[in-house]
Amino acid sequence: MVRNVAGLLPELEEEDFYILSGVEQGMRFSEWVQREKLPEFANLTEEEVDYRLERCLKRGLIEKKTIQYEGYTLQFEGYDTLALRALVQRDTISEFGSPLGVGKESDVYEVRSYKPLALKYHREGYTNFREVHKERDYTSDREHVSWMYTARKAAEREFDILEELYPDVSVPRPIDQNRHAIVMEKMDGVELSRTKLDDDQVLGVLDLLLSEIARAHEHGYVHADMSEYNVFVSEAGVTIFDWPQAVPTDHENAAEFLRRDLSNAIGYFRRKYPQHVPDDLDEDEIARAIEDEAFETITAFTA
């Protein structure tokens, strides 16, 4: 888990951000930035560079190596600091709260501005860089990318998709984005995996979920990673989140991804509520209806 850096912001001085930004700039060309290039990248004197490097090293924001040359690279904490400061300066965030969820590819915190919001740091590429680079479309056009680029592109892609889908599809309302961080409205409800539905709610909630999948398809996207862990259920309905891996409906594998999403969604309800989900519910038939923009309700596919 990457450490929460919110408490560090008051300790840091303007020149500390210059050196962090300088390392970030240098990482466009190489994972490790040579010490001799930092005065130019950070617009600081040699003496100031040394002082700021020590301050940032002490706080775990950067890492140093001296095997072939003296070089520096950002830690995720340093990248978080740059993104968080930008969002604070824009008045997007005024208060920082507790973790809402920590995962392999993102960390989510409650934050506040005019109302409770959620701040999501993308972590793609940090621990599983090779797999993410190989599988995700937003890095497939580059042979050499860093975890920093991978995470930023994931955030940019997810934010753009949320802007396209909201409010017609039930997704979190996007508020702001900087580097690998997204600010969105905090979702109401409980994750589907932790929800215990009453007998008379099961098919209704599944119907709502399939309807949102169909509506997203009408707006040009397939989620491509659907599971019970990225759906929230509340009294108002369902909300689908985590969209960075989504593909457009004209993607060569969109049909396959749509069927996998439907299989995952219906399969979860089958496993948890076997007595309420008909065995003859055909995912492929539902997929064809969605592709033809003819899906209306799950009852049309049950005997």
GROMACS .gro file of N, CA, C and O in nm, residues 80 82-97 100 106-122 152 154-156 158-163 166 171-187 241:
model
  256
   80ASP      N    1   0.185   1.123  -0.602
   80ASP     CA    2   0.063   1.159  -0.530
   80ASP      C    3   0.069   1.304  -0.481
   80ASP      O    4  -0.029   1.378  -0.490
   82LEU      N    5   0.238   1.560  -0.599
   82LEU     CA    6   0.223   1.656  -0.708
   82LEU      C    7   0.076   1.667  -0.751
   82LEU      O    8   0.025   1.778  -0.773
   83ALA      N    9   0.009   1.553  -0.764
   83ALA     CA   10  -0.131   1.554  -0.806
   83ALA      C   11  -0.220   1.618  -0.700
   83ALA      O   12  -0.307   1.701  -0.731
   84LEU      N   13  -0.198   1.582  -0.574
   84LEU     CA   14  -0.282   1.633  -0.467
   84LEU      C   15  -0.266   1.784  -0.453
   84LEU      O   16  -0.364   1.857  -0.436
   85ARG      N   17  -0.143   1.832  -0.464
   85ARG     CA   18  -0.122   1.977  -0.454
   85ARG      C   19  -0.194   2.053  -0.565
   85ARG      O   20  -0.255   2.157  -0.543
   86ALA      N   21  -0.190   1.998  -0.687
   86ALA     CA   22  -0.257   2.063  -0.799
   86ALA      C   23  -0.408   2.070  -0.773
   86ALA      O   24  -0.472   2.173  -0.801
   87LEU      N   25  -0.466   1.963  -0.720
   87LEU     CA   26  -0.610   1.960  -0.695
   87LEU      C   27  -0.648   2.056  -0.581
   87LEU      O   28  -0.754   2.117  -0.584
   88VAL      N   29  -0.560   2.069  -0.482
   88VAL     CA   30  -0.584   2.164  -0.373
   88VAL      C   31  -0.575   2.307  -0.425
   88VAL      O   32  -0.658   2.393  -0.391
   89GLN      N   33  -0.477   2.334  -0.509
   89GLN     CA   34  -0.461   2.469  -0.563
   89GLN      C   35  -0.580   2.510  -0.650
   89GLN      O   36  -0.612   2.628  -0.661
   90ARG      N   37  -0.645   2.413  -0.712
   90ARG     CA   38  -0.763   2.442  -0.794
   90ARG      C   39  -0.890   2.455  -0.710
   90ARG      O   40  -0.998   2.478  -0.764
   91ASP      N   41  -0.878   2.434  -0.579
   91ASP     CA   42  -0.993   2.433  -0.488
   91ASP      C   43  -1.088   2.317  -0.515
   91ASP      O   44  -1.205   2.322  -0.477
   92THR      N   45  -1.038   2.213  -0.581
   92THR     CA   46  -1.119   2.092  -0.600
   92THR      C   47  -1.132   2.018  -0.468
   92THR      O   48  -1.237   1.959  -0.439
   93ILE      N   49  -1.025   2.019  -0.388
   93ILE     CA   50  -1.022   1.949  -0.260
   93ILE      C   51  -0.986   2.050  -0.151
   93ILE      O   52  -0.892   2.129  -0.167
   94SER      N   53  -1.059   2.045  -0.041
   94SER     CA   54  -1.026   2.130   0.074
   94SER      C   55  -0.993   2.050   0.199
   94SER      O   56  -0.924   2.099   0.288
   95GLU      N   57  -1.043   1.926   0.207
   95GLU     CA   58  -1.015   1.840   0.322
   95GLU      C   59  -0.988   1.698   0.273
   95GLU      O   60  -1.041   1.656   0.170
   96PHE      N   61  -0.906   1.626   0.350
   96PHE     CA   62  -0.870   1.489   0.315
   96PHE      C   63  -0.920   1.397   0.425
   96PHE      O   64  -0.900   1.424   0.544
   97GLY      N   65  -0.984   1.286   0.385
   97GLY     CA   66  -1.043   1.196   0.484
   97GLY      C   67  -0.982   1.058   0.486
   97GLY      O   68  -0.865   1.038   0.456
  100LEU      N   69  -1.129   0.481   0.141
  100LEU     CA   70  -1.254   0.416   0.104
  100LEU      C   71  -1.229   0.279   0.044
  100LEU      O   72  -1.316   0.192   0.047
  106SER      N   73  -0.555   0.072  -0.765
  106SER     CA   74  -0.598   0.206  -0.725
  106SER      C   75  -0.611   0.214  -0.574
  106SER      O   76  -0.632   0.113  -0.507
  107ASP      N   77  -0.598   0.338  -0.524
  107ASP     CA   78  -0.630   0.370  -0.385
  107ASP      C   79  -0.735   0.480  -0.389
  107ASP      O   80  -0.721   0.578  -0.464
  108VAL      N   81  -0.841   0.467  -0.307
  108VAL     CA   82  -0.948   0.565  -0.307
  108VAL      C   83  -0.966   0.620  -0.166
  108VAL      O   84  -0.970   0.544  -0.069
  109TYR      N   85  -0.974   0.755  -0.156
  109TYR     CA   86  -0.990   0.822  -0.028
  109TYR      C   87  -1.112   0.913  -0.032
  109TYR      O   88  -1.147   0.969  -0.137
  110GLU      N   89  -1.173   0.930   0.084
  110GLU     CA   90  -1.278   1.031   0.094
  110GLU      C   91  -1.211   1.168   0.106
  110GLU      O   92  -1.116   1.185   0.184
  111VAL      N   93  -1.259   1.264   0.028
  111VAL     CA   94  -1.212   1.402   0.037
  111VAL      C   95  -1.336   1.490   0.039
  111VAL      O   96  -1.449   1.444   0.025
  112ARG      N   97  -1.315   1.618   0.058
  112ARG     CA   98  -1.429   1.709   0.068
  112ARG      C   99  -1.396   1.841   0.001
  112ARG      O  100  -1.284   1.888   0.005
  113SER      N  101  -1.498   1.897  -0.059
  113SER     CA  102  -1.493   2.034  -0.107
  113SER      C  103  -1.627   2.096  -0.068
  113SER      O  104  -1.652   2.120   0.049
  114TYR      N  105  -1.716   2.113  -0.164
  114TYR     CA  106  -1.850   2.162  -0.132
  114TYR      C  107  -1.938   2.050  -0.079
  114TYR      O  108  -2.046   2.074  -0.025
  115LYS      N  109  -1.893   1.925  -0.097
  115LYS     CA  110  -1.966   1.807  -0.051
  115LYS      C  111  -1.868   1.692  -0.043
  115LYS      O  112  -1.754   1.704  -0.093
  116PRO      N  113  -1.904   1.579   0.017
  116PRO     CA  114  -1.812   1.465   0.019
  116PRO      C  115  -1.784   1.414  -0.122
  116PRO      O  116  -1.875   1.396  -0.202
  117LEU      N  117  -1.656   1.392  -0.150
  117LEU     CA  118  -1.612   1.344  -0.280
  117LEU      C  119  -1.520   1.225  -0.260
  117LEU      O  120  -1.486   1.190  -0.146
  118ALA      N  121  -1.479   1.163  -0.369
  118ALA     CA  122  -1.384   1.052  -0.363
  118ALA      C  123  -1.264   1.086  -0.451
  118ALA      O  124  -1.281   1.134  -0.565
  119LEU      N  125  -1.145   1.064  -0.399
  119LEU     CA  126  -1.021   1.084  -0.473
  119LEU      C  127  -0.961   0.947  -0.504
  119LEU      O  128  -0.935   0.868  -0.413
  120LYS      N  129  -0.942   0.920  -0.630
  120LYS     CA  130  -0.888   0.792  -0.673
  120LYS      C  131  -0.751   0.812  -0.734
  120LYS      O  132  -0.735   0.884  -0.833
  121TYR      N  133  -0.649   0.748  -0.674
  121TYR     CA  134  -0.515   0.745  -0.732
  121TYR      C  135  -0.502   0.616  -0.813
  121TYR      O  136  -0.516   0.507  -0.758
  122HIS      N  137  -0.473   0.627  -0.940
  122HIS     CA  138  -0.448   0.508  -1.020
  122HIS      C  139  -0.308   0.454  -0.988
  122HIS      O  140  -0.212   0.530  -0.977
  152ARG      N  141  -0.102   0.762  -1.532
  152ARG     CA  142  -0.162   0.887  -1.579
  152ARG      C  143  -0.258   0.862  -1.695
  152ARG      O  144  -0.369   0.917  -1.699
  154ALA      N  145  -0.420   0.590  -1.759
  154ALA     CA  146  -0.538   0.522  -1.706
  154ALA      C  147  -0.636   0.623  -1.647
  154ALA      O  148  -0.757   0.615  -1.668
  155ALA      N  149  -0.583   0.720  -1.570
  155ALA     CA  150  -0.669   0.822  -1.509
  155ALA      C  151  -0.733   0.911  -1.616
  155ALA      O  152  -0.853   0.941  -1.609
  156GLU      N  153  -0.653   0.952  -1.713
  156GLU     CA  154  -0.708   1.036  -1.820
  156GLU      C  155  -0.818   0.962  -1.896
  156GLU      O  156  -0.923   1.020  -1.927
  158GLU      N  157  -1.005   0.702  -1.791
  158GLU     CA  158  -1.125   0.682  -1.710
  158GLU      C  159  -1.204   0.811  -1.697
  158GLU      O  160  -1.328   0.811  -1.708
  159PHE      N  161  -1.135   0.922  -1.673
  159PHE     CA  162  -1.205   1.050  -1.657
  159PHE      C  163  -1.281   1.086  -1.785
  159PHE      O  164  -1.397   1.129  -1.780
  160ASP      N  165  -1.217   1.068  -1.900
  160ASP     CA  166  -1.283   1.098  -2.027
  160ASP      C  167  -1.407   1.012  -2.048
  160ASP      O  168  -1.511   1.060  -2.095
  161ILE      N  169  -1.397   0.883  -2.013
  161ILE     CA  170  -1.511   0.792  -2.030
  161ILE      C  171  -1.625   0.831  -1.936
  161ILE      O  172  -1.742   0.835  -1.976
  162LEU      N  173  -1.592   0.864  -1.812
  162LEU     CA  174  -1.696   0.906  -1.717
  162LEU      C  175  -1.766   1.032  -1.767
  162LEU      O  176  -1.889   1.043  -1.756
  163GLU      N  177  -1.689   1.124  -1.824
  163GLU     CA  178  -1.751   1.246  -1.877
  163GLU      C  179  -1.845   1.215  -1.992
  163GLU      O  180  -1.947   1.282  -2.009
  166TYR      N  181  -2.163   1.003  -1.809
  166TYR     CA  182  -2.245   1.071  -1.708
  166TYR      C  183  -2.324   1.185  -1.772
  166TYR      O  184  -2.270   1.259  -1.853
  171VAL      N  185  -2.292   0.619  -1.347
  171VAL     CA  186  -2.151   0.611  -1.311
  171VAL      C  187  -2.123   0.727  -1.215
  171VAL      O  188  -2.201   0.822  -1.207
  172PRO      N  189  -2.011   0.724  -1.143
  172PRO     CA  190  -1.980   0.837  -1.056
  172PRO      C  191  -1.961   0.966  -1.137
  172PRO      O  192  -1.901   0.964  -1.245
  173ARG      N  193  -2.013   1.074  -1.086
  173ARG     CA  194  -1.997   1.202  -1.156
  173ARG      C  195  -1.851   1.247  -1.149
  173ARG      O  196  -1.794   1.261  -1.041
  174PRO      N  197  -1.787   1.269  -1.265
  174PRO     CA  198  -1.647   1.314  -1.263
  174PRO      C  199  -1.637   1.461  -1.227
  174PRO      O  200  -1.715   1.544  -1.276
  175ILE      N  201  -1.541   1.496  -1.142
  175ILE     CA  202  -1.524   1.634  -1.096
  175ILE      C  203  -1.396   1.696  -1.151
  175ILE      O  204  -1.397   1.806  -1.207
  176ASP      N  205  -1.283   1.627  -1.137
  176ASP     CA  206  -1.155   1.685  -1.178
  176ASP      C  207  -1.054   1.572  -1.195
  176ASP      O  208  -1.074   1.460  -1.145
  177GLN      N  209  -0.946   1.601  -1.265
  177GLN     CA  210  -0.840   1.501  -1.286
  177GLN      C  211  -0.706   1.572  -1.299
  177GLN      O  212  -0.695   1.679  -1.359
  178ASN      N  213  -0.603   1.515  -1.236
  178ASN     CA  214  -0.467   1.565  -1.252
  178ASN      C  215  -0.370   1.448  -1.242
  178ASN      O  216  -0.380   1.367  -1.149
  179ARG      N  217  -0.281   1.436  -1.339
  179ARG     CA  218  -0.186   1.326  -1.344
  179ARG      C  219  -0.260   1.192  -1.332
  179ARG      O  220  -0.343   1.162  -1.415
  180HIS      N  221  -0.231   1.114  -1.230
  180HIS     CA  222  -0.292   0.982  -1.214
  180HIS      C  223  -0.410   0.984  -1.117
  180HIS      O  224  -0.456   0.878  -1.073
  181ALA      N  225  -0.459   1.102  -1.083
  181ALA     CA  226  -0.564   1.116  -0.981
  181ALA      C  227  -0.694   1.166  -1.043
  181ALA      O  228  -0.693   1.254  -1.130
  182ILE      N  229  -0.804   1.111  -0.997
  182ILE     CA  230  -0.938   1.153  -1.038
  182ILE      C  231  -1.017   1.189  -0.912
  182ILE      O  232  -1.012   1.118  -0.812
  183VAL      N  233  -1.091   1.299  -0.919
  183VAL     CA  234  -1.187   1.333  -0.815
  183VAL      C  235  -1.326   1.313  -0.873
  183VAL      O  236  -1.356   1.360  -0.983
  184MET      N  237  -1.410   1.242  -0.799
  184MET     CA  238  -1.547   1.215  -0.844
  184MET      C  239  -1.640   1.222  -0.725
  184MET      O  240  -1.596   1.225  -0.609
  185GLU      N  241  -1.769   1.228  -0.753
  185GLU     CA  242  -1.865   1.226  -0.643
  185GLU      C  243  -1.855   1.094  -0.568
  185GLU      O  244  -1.837   0.988  -0.629
  186LYS      N  245  -1.867   1.102  -0.438
  186LYS     CA  246  -1.866   0.982  -0.356
  186LYS      C  247  -1.995   0.906  -0.379
  186LYS      O  248  -2.105   0.963  -0.376
  187MET      N  249  -1.985   0.777  -0.402
  187MET     CA  250  -2.102   0.695  -0.431
  187MET      C  251  -2.177   0.657  -0.304
  187MET      O  252  -2.116   0.629  -0.201
  241PHE      N  253  -1.863   0.146  -1.147
  241PHE     CA  254  -1.742   0.226  -1.142
  241PHE      C  255  -1.623   0.147  -1.195
  241PHE      O  256  -1.637   0.034  -1.242
   0.00000   0.00000   0.00000
